[in-house]
Coordinates of C-alpha atoms and ligand atoms in Angstrom, one line a residue:
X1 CA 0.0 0.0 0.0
X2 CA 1.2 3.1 -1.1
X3 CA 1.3 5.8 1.7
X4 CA 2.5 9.4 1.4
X5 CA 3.8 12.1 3.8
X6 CA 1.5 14.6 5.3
X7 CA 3.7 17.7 6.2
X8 CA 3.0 17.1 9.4
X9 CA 4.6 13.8 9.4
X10 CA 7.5 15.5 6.9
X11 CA 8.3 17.5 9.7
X12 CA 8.0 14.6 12.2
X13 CA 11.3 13.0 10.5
X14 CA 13.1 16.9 9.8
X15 CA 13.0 17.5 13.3
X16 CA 15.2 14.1 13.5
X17 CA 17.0 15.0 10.4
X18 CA 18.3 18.5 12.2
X19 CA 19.2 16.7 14.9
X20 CA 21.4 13.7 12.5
X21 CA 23.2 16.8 11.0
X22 CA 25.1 17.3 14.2
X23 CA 26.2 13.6 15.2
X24 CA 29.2 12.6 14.3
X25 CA 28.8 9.5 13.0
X26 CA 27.0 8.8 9.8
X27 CA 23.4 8.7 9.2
X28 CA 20.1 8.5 6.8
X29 CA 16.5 8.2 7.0
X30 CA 14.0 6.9 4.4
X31 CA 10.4 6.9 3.9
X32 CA 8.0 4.0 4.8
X33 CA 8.7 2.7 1.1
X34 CA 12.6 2.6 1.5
X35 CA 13.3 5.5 -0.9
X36 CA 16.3 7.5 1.0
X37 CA 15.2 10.9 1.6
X38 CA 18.6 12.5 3.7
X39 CA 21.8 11.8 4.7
X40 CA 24.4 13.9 6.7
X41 CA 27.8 14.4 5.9
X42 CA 29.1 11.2 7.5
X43 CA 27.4 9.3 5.4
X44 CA 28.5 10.9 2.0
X45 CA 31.7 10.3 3.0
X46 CA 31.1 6.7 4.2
X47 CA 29.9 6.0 1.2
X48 CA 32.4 7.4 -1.1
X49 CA 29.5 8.9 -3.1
X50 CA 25.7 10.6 -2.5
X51 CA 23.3 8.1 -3.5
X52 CA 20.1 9.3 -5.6
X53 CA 17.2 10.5 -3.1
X54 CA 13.7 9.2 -3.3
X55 CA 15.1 6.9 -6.2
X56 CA 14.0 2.9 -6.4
X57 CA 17.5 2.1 -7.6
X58 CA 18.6 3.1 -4.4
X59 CA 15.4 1.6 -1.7
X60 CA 16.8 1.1 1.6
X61 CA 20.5 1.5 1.4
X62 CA 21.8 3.0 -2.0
X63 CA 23.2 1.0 -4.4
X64 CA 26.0 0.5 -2.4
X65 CA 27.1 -3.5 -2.1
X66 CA 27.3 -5.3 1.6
X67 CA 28.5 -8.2 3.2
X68 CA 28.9 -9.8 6.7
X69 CA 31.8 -10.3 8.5
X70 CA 32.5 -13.1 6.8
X71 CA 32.1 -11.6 3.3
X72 CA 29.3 -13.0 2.5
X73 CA 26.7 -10.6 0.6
X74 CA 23.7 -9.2 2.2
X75 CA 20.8 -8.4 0.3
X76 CA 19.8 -4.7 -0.2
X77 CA 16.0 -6.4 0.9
X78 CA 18.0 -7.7 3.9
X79 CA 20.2 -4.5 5.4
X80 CA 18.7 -3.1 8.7
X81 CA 17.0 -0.5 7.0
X82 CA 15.1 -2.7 4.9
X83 CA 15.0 -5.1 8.2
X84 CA 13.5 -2.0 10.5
X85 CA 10.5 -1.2 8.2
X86 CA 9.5 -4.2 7.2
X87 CA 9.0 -5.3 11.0
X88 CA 8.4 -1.8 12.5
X89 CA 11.2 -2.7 15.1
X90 CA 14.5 -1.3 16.0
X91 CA 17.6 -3.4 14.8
X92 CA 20.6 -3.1 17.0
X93 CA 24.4 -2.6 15.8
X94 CA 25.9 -5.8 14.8
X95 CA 28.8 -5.7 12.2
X96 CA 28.0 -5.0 8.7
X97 CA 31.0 -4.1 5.7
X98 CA 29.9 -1.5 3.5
X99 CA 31.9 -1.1 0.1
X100 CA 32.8 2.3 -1.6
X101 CA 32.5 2.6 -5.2
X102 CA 35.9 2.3 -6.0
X103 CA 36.6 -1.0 -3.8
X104 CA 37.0 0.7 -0.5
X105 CA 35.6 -1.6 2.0
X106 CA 34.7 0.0 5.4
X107 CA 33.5 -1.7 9.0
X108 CA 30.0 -0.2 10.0
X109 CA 28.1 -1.2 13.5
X110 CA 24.5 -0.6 12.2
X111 CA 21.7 0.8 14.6
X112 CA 18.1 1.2 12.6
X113 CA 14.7 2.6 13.9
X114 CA 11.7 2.4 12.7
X115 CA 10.1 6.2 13.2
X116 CA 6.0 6.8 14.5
X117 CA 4.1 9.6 14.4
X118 CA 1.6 10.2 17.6
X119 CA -0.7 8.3 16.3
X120 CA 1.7 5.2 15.7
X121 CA 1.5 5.7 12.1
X122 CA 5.5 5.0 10.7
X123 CA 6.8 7.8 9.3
X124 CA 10.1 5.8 7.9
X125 CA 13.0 5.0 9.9
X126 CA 16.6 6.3 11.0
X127 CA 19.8 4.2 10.2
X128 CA 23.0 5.1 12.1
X129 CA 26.3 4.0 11.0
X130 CA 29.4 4.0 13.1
X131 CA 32.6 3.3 11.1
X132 CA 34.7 1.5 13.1
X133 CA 37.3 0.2 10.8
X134 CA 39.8 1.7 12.3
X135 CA 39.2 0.8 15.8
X136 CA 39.6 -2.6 13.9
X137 CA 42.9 -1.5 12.7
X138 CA 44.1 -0.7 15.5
X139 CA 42.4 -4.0 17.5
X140 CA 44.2 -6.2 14.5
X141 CA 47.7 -4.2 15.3
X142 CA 47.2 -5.1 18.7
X143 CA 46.4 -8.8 18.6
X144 CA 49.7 -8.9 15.9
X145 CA 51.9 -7.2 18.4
X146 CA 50.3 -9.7 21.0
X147 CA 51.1 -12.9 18.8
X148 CA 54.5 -11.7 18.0
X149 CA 54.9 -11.4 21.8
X150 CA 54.3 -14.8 22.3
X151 CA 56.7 -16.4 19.4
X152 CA 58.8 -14.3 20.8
X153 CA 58.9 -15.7 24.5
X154 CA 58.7 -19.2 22.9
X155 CA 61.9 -18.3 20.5
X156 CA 63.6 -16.7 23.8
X157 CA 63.1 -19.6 25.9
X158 CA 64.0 -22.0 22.8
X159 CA 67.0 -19.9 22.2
X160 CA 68.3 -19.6 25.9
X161 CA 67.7 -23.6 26.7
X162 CA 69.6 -24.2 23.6
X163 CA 72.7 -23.8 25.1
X164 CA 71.9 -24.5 28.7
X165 CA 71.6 -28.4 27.6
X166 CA 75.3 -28.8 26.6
X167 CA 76.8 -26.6 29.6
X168 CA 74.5 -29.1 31.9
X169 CA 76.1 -31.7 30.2
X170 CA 79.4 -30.2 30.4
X171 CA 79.1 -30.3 34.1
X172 CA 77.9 -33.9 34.1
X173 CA 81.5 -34.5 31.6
X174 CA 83.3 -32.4 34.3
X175 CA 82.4 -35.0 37.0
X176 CA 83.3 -38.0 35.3
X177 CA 86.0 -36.5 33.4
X178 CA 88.4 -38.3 36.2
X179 CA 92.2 -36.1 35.4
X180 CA 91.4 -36.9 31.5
X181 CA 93.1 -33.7 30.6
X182 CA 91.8 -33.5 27.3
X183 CA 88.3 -34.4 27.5
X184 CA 88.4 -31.5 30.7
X185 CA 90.2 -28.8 28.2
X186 CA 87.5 -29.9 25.3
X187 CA 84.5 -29.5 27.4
X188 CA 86.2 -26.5 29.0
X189 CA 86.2 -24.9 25.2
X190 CA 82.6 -26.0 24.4
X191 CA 81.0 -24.7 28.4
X192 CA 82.9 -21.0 27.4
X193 CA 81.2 -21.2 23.5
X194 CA 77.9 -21.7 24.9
X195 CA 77.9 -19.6 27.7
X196 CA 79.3 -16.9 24.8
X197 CA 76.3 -17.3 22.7
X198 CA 73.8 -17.0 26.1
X199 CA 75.8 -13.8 26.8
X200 CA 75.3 -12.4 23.6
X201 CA 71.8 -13.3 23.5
X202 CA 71.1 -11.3 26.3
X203 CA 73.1 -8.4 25.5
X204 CA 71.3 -7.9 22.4
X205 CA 68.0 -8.4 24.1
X206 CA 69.8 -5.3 26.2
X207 CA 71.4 -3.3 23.6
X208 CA 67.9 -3.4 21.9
X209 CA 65.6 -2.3 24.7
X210 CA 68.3 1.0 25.1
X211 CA 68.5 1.8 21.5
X212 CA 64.5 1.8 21.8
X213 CA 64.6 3.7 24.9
X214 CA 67.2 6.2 23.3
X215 CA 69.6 5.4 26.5
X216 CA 71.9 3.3 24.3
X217 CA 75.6 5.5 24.6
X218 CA 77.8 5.3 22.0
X219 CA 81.7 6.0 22.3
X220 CA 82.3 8.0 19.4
X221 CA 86.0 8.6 18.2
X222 CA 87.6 8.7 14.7
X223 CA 88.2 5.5 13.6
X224 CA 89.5 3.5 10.7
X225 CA 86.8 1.5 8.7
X226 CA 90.0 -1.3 7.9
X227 CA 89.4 -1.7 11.7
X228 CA 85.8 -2.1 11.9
X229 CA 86.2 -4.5 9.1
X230 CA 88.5 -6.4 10.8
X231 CA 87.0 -6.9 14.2
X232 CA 83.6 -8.0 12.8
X233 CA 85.2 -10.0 10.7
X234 CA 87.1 -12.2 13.6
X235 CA 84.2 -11.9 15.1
X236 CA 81.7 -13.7 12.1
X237 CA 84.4 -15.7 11.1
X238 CA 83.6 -19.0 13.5
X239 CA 80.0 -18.5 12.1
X240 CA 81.0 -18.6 8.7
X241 CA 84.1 -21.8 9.2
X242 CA 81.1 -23.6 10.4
X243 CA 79.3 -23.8 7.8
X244 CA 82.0 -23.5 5.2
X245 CA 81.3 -20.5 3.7
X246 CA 83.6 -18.5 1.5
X247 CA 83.9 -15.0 2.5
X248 CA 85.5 -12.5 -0.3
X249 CA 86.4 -9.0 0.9
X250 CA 87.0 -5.9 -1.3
X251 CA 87.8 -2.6 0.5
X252 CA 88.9 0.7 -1.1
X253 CA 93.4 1.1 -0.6
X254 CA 93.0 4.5 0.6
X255 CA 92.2 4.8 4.5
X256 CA 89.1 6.1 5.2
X257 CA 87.7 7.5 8.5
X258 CA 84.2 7.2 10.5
X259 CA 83.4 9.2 13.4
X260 CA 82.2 6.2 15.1
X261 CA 82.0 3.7 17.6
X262 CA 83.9 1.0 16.5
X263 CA 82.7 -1.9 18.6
X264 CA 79.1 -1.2 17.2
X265 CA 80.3 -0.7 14.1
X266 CA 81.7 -3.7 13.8
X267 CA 78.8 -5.7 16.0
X268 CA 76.4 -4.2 12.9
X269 CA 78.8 -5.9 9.9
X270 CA 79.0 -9.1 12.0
X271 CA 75.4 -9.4 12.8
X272 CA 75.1 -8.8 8.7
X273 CA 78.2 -11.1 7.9
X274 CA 76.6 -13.9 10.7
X275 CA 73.2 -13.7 9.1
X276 CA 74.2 -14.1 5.2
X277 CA 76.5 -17.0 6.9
X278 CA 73.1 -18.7 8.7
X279 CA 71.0 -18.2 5.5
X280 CA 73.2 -19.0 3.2
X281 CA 73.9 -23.0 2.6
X282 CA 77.3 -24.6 3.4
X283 CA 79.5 -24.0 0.8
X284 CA 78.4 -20.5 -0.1
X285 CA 79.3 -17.2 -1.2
X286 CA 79.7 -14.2 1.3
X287 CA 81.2 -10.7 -0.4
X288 CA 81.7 -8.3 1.8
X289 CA 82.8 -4.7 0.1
X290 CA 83.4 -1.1 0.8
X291 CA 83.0 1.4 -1.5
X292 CA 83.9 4.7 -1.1
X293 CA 81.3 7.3 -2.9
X294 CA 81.1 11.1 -2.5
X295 CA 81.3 12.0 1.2
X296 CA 79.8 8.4 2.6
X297 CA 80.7 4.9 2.3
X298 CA 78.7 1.8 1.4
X299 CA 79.2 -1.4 2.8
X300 CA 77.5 -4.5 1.6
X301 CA 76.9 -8.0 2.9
X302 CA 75.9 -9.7 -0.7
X303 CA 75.3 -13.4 -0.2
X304 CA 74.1 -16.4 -2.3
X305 CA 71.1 -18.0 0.4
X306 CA 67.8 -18.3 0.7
X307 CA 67.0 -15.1 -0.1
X308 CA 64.1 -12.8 1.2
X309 CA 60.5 -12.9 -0.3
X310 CA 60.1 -9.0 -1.8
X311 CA 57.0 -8.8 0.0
X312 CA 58.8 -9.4 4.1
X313 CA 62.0 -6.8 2.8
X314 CA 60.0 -3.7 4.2
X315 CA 59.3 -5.6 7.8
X316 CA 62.8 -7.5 8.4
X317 CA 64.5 -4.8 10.0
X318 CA 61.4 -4.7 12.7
X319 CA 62.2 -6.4 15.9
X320 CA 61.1 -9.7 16.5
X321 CA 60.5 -10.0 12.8
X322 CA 61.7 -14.0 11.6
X323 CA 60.6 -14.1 7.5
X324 CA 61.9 -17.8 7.5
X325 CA 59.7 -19.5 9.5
X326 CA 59.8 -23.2 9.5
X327 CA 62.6 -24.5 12.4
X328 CA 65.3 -26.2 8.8
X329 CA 65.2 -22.3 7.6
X330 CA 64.9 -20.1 10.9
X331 CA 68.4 -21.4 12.7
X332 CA 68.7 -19.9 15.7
X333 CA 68.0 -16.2 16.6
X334 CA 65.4 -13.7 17.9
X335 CA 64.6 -11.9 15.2
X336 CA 66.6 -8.7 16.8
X337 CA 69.7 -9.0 15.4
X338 CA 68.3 -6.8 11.9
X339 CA 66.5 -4.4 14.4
X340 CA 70.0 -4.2 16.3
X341 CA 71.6 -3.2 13.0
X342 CA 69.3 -0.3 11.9
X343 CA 69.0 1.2 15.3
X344 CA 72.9 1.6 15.5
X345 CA 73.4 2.3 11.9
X346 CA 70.5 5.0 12.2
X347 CA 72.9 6.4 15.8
X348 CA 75.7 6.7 13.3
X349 CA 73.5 9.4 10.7
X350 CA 73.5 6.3 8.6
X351 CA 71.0 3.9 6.7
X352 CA 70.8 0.5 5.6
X353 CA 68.8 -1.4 3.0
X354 CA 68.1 -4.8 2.2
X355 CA 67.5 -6.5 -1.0
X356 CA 67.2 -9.5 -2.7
X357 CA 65.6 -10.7 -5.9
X358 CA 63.4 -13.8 -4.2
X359 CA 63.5 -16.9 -2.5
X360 CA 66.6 -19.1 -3.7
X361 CA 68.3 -15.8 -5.2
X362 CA 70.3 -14.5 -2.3
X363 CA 70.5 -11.4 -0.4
X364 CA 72.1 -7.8 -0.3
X365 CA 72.5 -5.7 2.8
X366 CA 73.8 -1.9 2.3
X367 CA 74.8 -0.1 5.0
X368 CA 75.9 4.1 4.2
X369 CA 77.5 5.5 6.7
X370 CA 79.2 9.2 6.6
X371 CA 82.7 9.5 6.5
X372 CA 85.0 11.9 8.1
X373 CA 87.8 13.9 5.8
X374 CA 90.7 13.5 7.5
X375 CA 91.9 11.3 10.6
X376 CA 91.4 14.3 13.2
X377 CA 92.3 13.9 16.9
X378 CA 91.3 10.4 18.4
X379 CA 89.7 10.3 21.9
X380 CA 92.0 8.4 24.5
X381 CA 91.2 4.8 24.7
X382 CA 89.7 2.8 27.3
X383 CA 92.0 1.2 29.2
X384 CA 93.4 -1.7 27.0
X385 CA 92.7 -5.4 28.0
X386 CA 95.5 -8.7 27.6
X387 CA 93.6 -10.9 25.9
X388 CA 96.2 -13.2 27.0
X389 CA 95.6 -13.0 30.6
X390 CA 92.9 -14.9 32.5
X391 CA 93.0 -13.5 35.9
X392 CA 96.3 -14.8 36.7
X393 CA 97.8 -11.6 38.0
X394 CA 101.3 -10.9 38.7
X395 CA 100.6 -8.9 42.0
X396 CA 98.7 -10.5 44.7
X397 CA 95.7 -9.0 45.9
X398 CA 93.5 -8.7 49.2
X399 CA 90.4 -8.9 47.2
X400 CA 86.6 -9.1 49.0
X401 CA 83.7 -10.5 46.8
X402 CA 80.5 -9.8 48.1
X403 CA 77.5 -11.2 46.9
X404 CA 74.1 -12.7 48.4
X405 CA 74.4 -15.4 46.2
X406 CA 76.9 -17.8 47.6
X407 CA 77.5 -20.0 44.3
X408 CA 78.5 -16.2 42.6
X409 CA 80.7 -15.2 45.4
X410 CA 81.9 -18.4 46.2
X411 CA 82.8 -19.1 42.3
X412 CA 84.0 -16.1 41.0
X413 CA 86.7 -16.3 44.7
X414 CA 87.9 -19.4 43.4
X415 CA 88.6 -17.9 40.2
X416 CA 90.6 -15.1 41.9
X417 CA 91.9 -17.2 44.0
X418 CA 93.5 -19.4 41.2
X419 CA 94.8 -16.3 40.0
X420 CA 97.3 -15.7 43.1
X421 CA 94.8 -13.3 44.8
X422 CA 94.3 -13.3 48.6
X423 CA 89.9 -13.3 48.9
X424 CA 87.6 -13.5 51.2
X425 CA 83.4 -13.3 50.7
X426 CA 80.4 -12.0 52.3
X427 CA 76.9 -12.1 51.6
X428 CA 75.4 -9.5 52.6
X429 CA 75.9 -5.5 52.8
X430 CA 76.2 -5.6 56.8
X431 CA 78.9 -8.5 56.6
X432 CA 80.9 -6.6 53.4
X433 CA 81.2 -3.6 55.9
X434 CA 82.7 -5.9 58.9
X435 CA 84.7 -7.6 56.5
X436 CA 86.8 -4.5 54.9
X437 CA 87.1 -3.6 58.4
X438 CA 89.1 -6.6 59.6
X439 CA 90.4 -7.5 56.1
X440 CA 91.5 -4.1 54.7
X441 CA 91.5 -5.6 51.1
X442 CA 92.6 -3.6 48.4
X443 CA 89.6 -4.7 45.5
X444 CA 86.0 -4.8 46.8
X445 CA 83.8 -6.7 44.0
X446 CA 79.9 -6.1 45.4
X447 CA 76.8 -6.7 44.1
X448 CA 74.0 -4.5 44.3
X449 CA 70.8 -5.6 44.5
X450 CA 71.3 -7.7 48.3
X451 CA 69.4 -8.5 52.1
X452 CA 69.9 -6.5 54.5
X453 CA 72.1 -3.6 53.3
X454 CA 72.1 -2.7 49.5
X455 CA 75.5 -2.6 47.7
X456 CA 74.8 0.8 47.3
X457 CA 74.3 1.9 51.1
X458 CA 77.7 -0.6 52.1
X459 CA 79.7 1.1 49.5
X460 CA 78.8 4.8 50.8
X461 CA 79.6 3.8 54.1
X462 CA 82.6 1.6 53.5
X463 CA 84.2 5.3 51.7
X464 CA 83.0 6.5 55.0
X465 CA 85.8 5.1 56.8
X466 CA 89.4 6.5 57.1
X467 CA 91.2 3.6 55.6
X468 CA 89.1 3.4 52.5
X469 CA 90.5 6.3 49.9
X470 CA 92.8 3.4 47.9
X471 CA 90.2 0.6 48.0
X472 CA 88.9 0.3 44.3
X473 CA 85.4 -0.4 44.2
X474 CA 83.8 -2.0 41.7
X475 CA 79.9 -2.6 41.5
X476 CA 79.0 -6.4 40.1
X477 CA 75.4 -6.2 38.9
X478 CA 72.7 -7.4 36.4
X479 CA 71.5 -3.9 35.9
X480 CA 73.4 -2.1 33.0
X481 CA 71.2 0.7 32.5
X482 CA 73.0 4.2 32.7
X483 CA 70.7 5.2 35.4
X484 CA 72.3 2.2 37.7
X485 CA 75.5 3.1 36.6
X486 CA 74.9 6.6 37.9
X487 CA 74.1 5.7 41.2
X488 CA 76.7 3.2 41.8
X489 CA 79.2 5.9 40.9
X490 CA 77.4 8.1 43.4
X491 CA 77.4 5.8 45.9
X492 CA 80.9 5.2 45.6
X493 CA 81.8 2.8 43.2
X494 CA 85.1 3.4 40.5
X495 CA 83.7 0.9 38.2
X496 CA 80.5 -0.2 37.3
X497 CA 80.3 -4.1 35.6
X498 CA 77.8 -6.0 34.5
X499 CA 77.7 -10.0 35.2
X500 CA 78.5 -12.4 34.3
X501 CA 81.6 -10.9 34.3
X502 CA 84.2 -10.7 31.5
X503 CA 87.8 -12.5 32.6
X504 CA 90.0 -10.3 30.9
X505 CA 87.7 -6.7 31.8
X506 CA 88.2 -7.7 35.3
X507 CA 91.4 -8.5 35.2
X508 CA 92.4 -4.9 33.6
X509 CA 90.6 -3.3 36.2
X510 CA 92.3 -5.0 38.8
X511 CA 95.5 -4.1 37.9
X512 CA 94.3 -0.5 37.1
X513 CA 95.0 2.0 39.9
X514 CA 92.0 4.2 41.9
X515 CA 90.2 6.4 38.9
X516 CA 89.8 10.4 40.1
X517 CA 86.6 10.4 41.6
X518 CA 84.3 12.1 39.9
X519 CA 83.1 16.0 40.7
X520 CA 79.6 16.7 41.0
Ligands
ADP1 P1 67.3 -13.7 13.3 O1 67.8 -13.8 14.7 O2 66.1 -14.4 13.0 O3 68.4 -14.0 12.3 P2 67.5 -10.9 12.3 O4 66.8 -9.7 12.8 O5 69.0 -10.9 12.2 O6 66.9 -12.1 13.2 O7 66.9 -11.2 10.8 C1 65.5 -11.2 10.7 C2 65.0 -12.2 9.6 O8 65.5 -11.7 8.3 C3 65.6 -13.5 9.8 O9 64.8 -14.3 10.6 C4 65.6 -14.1 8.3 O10 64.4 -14.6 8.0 C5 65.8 -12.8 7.5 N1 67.2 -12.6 7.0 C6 68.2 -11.9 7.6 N2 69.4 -11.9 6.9 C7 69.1 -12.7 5.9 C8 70.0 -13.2 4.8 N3 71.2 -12.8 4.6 N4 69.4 -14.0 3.9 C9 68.1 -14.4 4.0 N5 67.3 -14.0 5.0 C10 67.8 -13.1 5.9

């Protein structure tokens, strides 16, 4: 039955339509029949396009086409609109996708109501549309961010038992070795790899979370690029024997100079040099090259592997991203070591690309970094380390290790002890002080973080007594962050390391006298 619109009842639905002009979210109204006769501005652009008013083509909601969730299509006889009039009841937001003309496919929560006059007569009915596709963005970002969260805990605990297995059996090997020296020297070799890799792992994990947090400091001095080559080069190199890789290097004669800092420098071409050596099958081709151009120099990492799928090369340098997934391709890793790369690269006014042609065709990374004209005046060097020494010292020390674990303090006093030094332990901040009272030693190794009284109160007291101005304190922590490092240097401290503890570090700083305290 045909029914038309007294201008009574026209005004009925204006009074709504003023009303729909002002909400911010899109909305239309047709007449009993279905034709559309408004829509506010949300809706035009909703739609991509104005649909015809008071036009059959158009009954209920416009020409334009819809579909569930699922992408199956819903009838234009079957929208809300359509839904609302036919059964003169409202019809409550569920999830409806709404396509533009030109493909554009938006995420509506429909709300239709049927309209009455006073006399219950229906005037037409009111459809609300809230977009919320990008709420759904955002929901989808944050269930990816989620997932990757949890490959990443099950990578990190994959990655970190992978070499706790052969140091526990190391220890196992240890106790039956009997005095077979060279079964004790082989597993000696293979319990310092692995713990190597774990330390690395972690320092990574570290370095990452700093870069991210902006607190990552760099020591920047003018440096020789030969030397950056070099060190990440001894560095990949057991990577690459492994898996017996060739490795071709082609460098410019002239010397050319980075402001830089040459550890992460060379930690960035290793990481490159160790991936193109893990993704790359035994018996492949690794170039490495530098190339000076204009007032920066490029450094590729050009391999023959597995190459990268075009479509992952704008994501791999994100952290926790792994392209390869299946456990033959992946090897070991986080997925940081890429994220490492840029972030350090980006610290040194740099950039670095990656390309590759495919799967199967090999790999390219690029890394520009600015060079510096001439050598200028280098910054004095940290104080240099023996490799060859491993704690033997040739003085002998009154060293006191304090730390509330017993197996730490306990273990790393054997070491020192091995090394000709005279040690005793505490384990706790209360029995440190009482100790360097009787002992009078002249190293104090203390952790921080311990019962009773904190490293950092013991050492502020401890330099509160007479005796103390040639003890050489040195904080032994798991916090690296510069802000610890600021208060154990407040507190007290001369030196600040973080555990475990590197041999040959500790063994510098032993034989190093009292730094200048610091002013301020
Ligand atoms: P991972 O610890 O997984 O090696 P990276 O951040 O170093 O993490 O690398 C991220 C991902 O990029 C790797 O998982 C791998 O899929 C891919 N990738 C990195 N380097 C190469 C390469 N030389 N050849 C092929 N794929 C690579």
């Amino acid at each position: 039955m045909e029914e038309t619109m007294s201008s009574h009842d026209a005004d009925g639905l204006q009074r709504w339509e003023r009303l729909l002009d002002k909400l911010p979210v899109a909305a239309y109204t047709c007449d009993p029949d279905g034709l559309i006769i408004y829509f506010n501005e949300h809706a035009l652009r909703l739609w991509g396009r104005a649909p015809k008013l008071r036009d059959v083509s158009e009954r209920f909601c416009g020409s334009f086409r819809l579909f569930a969730t699922d992408g199956t299509p819903i009838g234009h006889d079957e929208c809300w609109m359509a839904l609302a009039l036919r059964h003169r009841k409202e019809y409550l937001g569920s999830e409806v996708i709404v396509q533009q003309p030109e493909g554009a496919r938006r995420a509506v929560l429909a709300h239709a109501n049927p309209v009455f006059d006073d006399d219950g007569k229906l005037l037409g009915a009111i459809n609300i549309l809230v977009d919320i596709t990008d709420h759904k963005r955002s929901d989808e970002a944050l269930k990816e961010a989620d997932r990757r969260k949890d490959e990443f805990l099950a990578v990190l605990s994959h990655e970190l038992r992978n070499p706790l297995a052969p140091l526990r059996n190391g220890l196992q090997v240890l106790r039956r070795a009997g005095g077979n020296a060279a079964i004790i020297e082989q597993t000696r070799e293979m319990m310092d790899r692995q713990l190597g890799h774990m330390i690395r792992l972690i320092d990574d994990l570290l370095d990452l979370n700093r870069i991210t947090r902006n607190r990552l400091e760099l020591r920047k001095q003018t440096i020789q690029l030969s030397d950056v080559i070099q060190s990440a080069m001894e560095a990949a190199r057991p990577a690459i024997d492994d898996t017996a890789q060739q490795l071709t290097v082609s460098v410019p004669a002239e010397p050319i100079h980075l402001y830089g800092d040459l550890t992460r420098l060379a930690q960035v071409l290793c990481n490159l040099l160790t991936n193109s050596a893990k993704y790359t099958p035994p018996g492949g081709i690794i170039a490495l090259r530098a190339d000076l151009r204009g007032s920066e120099v490029a450094l590729t990492v050009k391999d023959n592997g597995i190459g990268i799928p075009p479509a992952d090369l704008p994501r791999i340098f994100e952290m926790f991203s792994k392209v390869h997934r299946t456990m033959e391709q992946t090897g070991s890793g986080l997925g940081i070591g890429l994220a490492l790369v840029r972030g350090l690269v980006e610290m040194h006014a740099g950039t670095v690309q990656a390309q590759s042609d495919g799967p199967g065709k090999g790999s390219v990374f690029t890394v520009r970094l600015p060079v510096v004209s001439s050598a200028g005046t280098a910054m004095p060097q940290p104080a240099a380390t023996d490799s060859a020494s491993s704690l033997k010292s040739a003085v002998r020390r009154r060293i006191l290790v304090v730390d509330d674990s017993w197996d730490a303090a306990n273990s790393l006093a054997m070491l020192l002890e091995l090394g000709g030094n005279e040690v005793r332990t505490a384990y706790d901040g209360v029995e440190a002080i009482e100790a360097a009272e009787s002992f009078r030693p002249d190293v104090i190794l203390m952790d921080v973080g311990m019962p009773k009284l904190n490293g950092l109160d013991a050492a502020r007291r401890i330099r509160n007594l007479p005796w103390s101005d040639k003890v050489l304190l040195i904080a032994l922590t798991g916090w690296g962050q510069d802000e610890n490092r600021r208060r154990s240097r407040a507190a007290g401290f001369d030196y600040h390391l973080t555990k475990p503890v590197n041999p040959q570090e500790l063994e510098a700083l032993l034989g190093s006298p009292r730094p200048l305290p610091v002013q301020g």
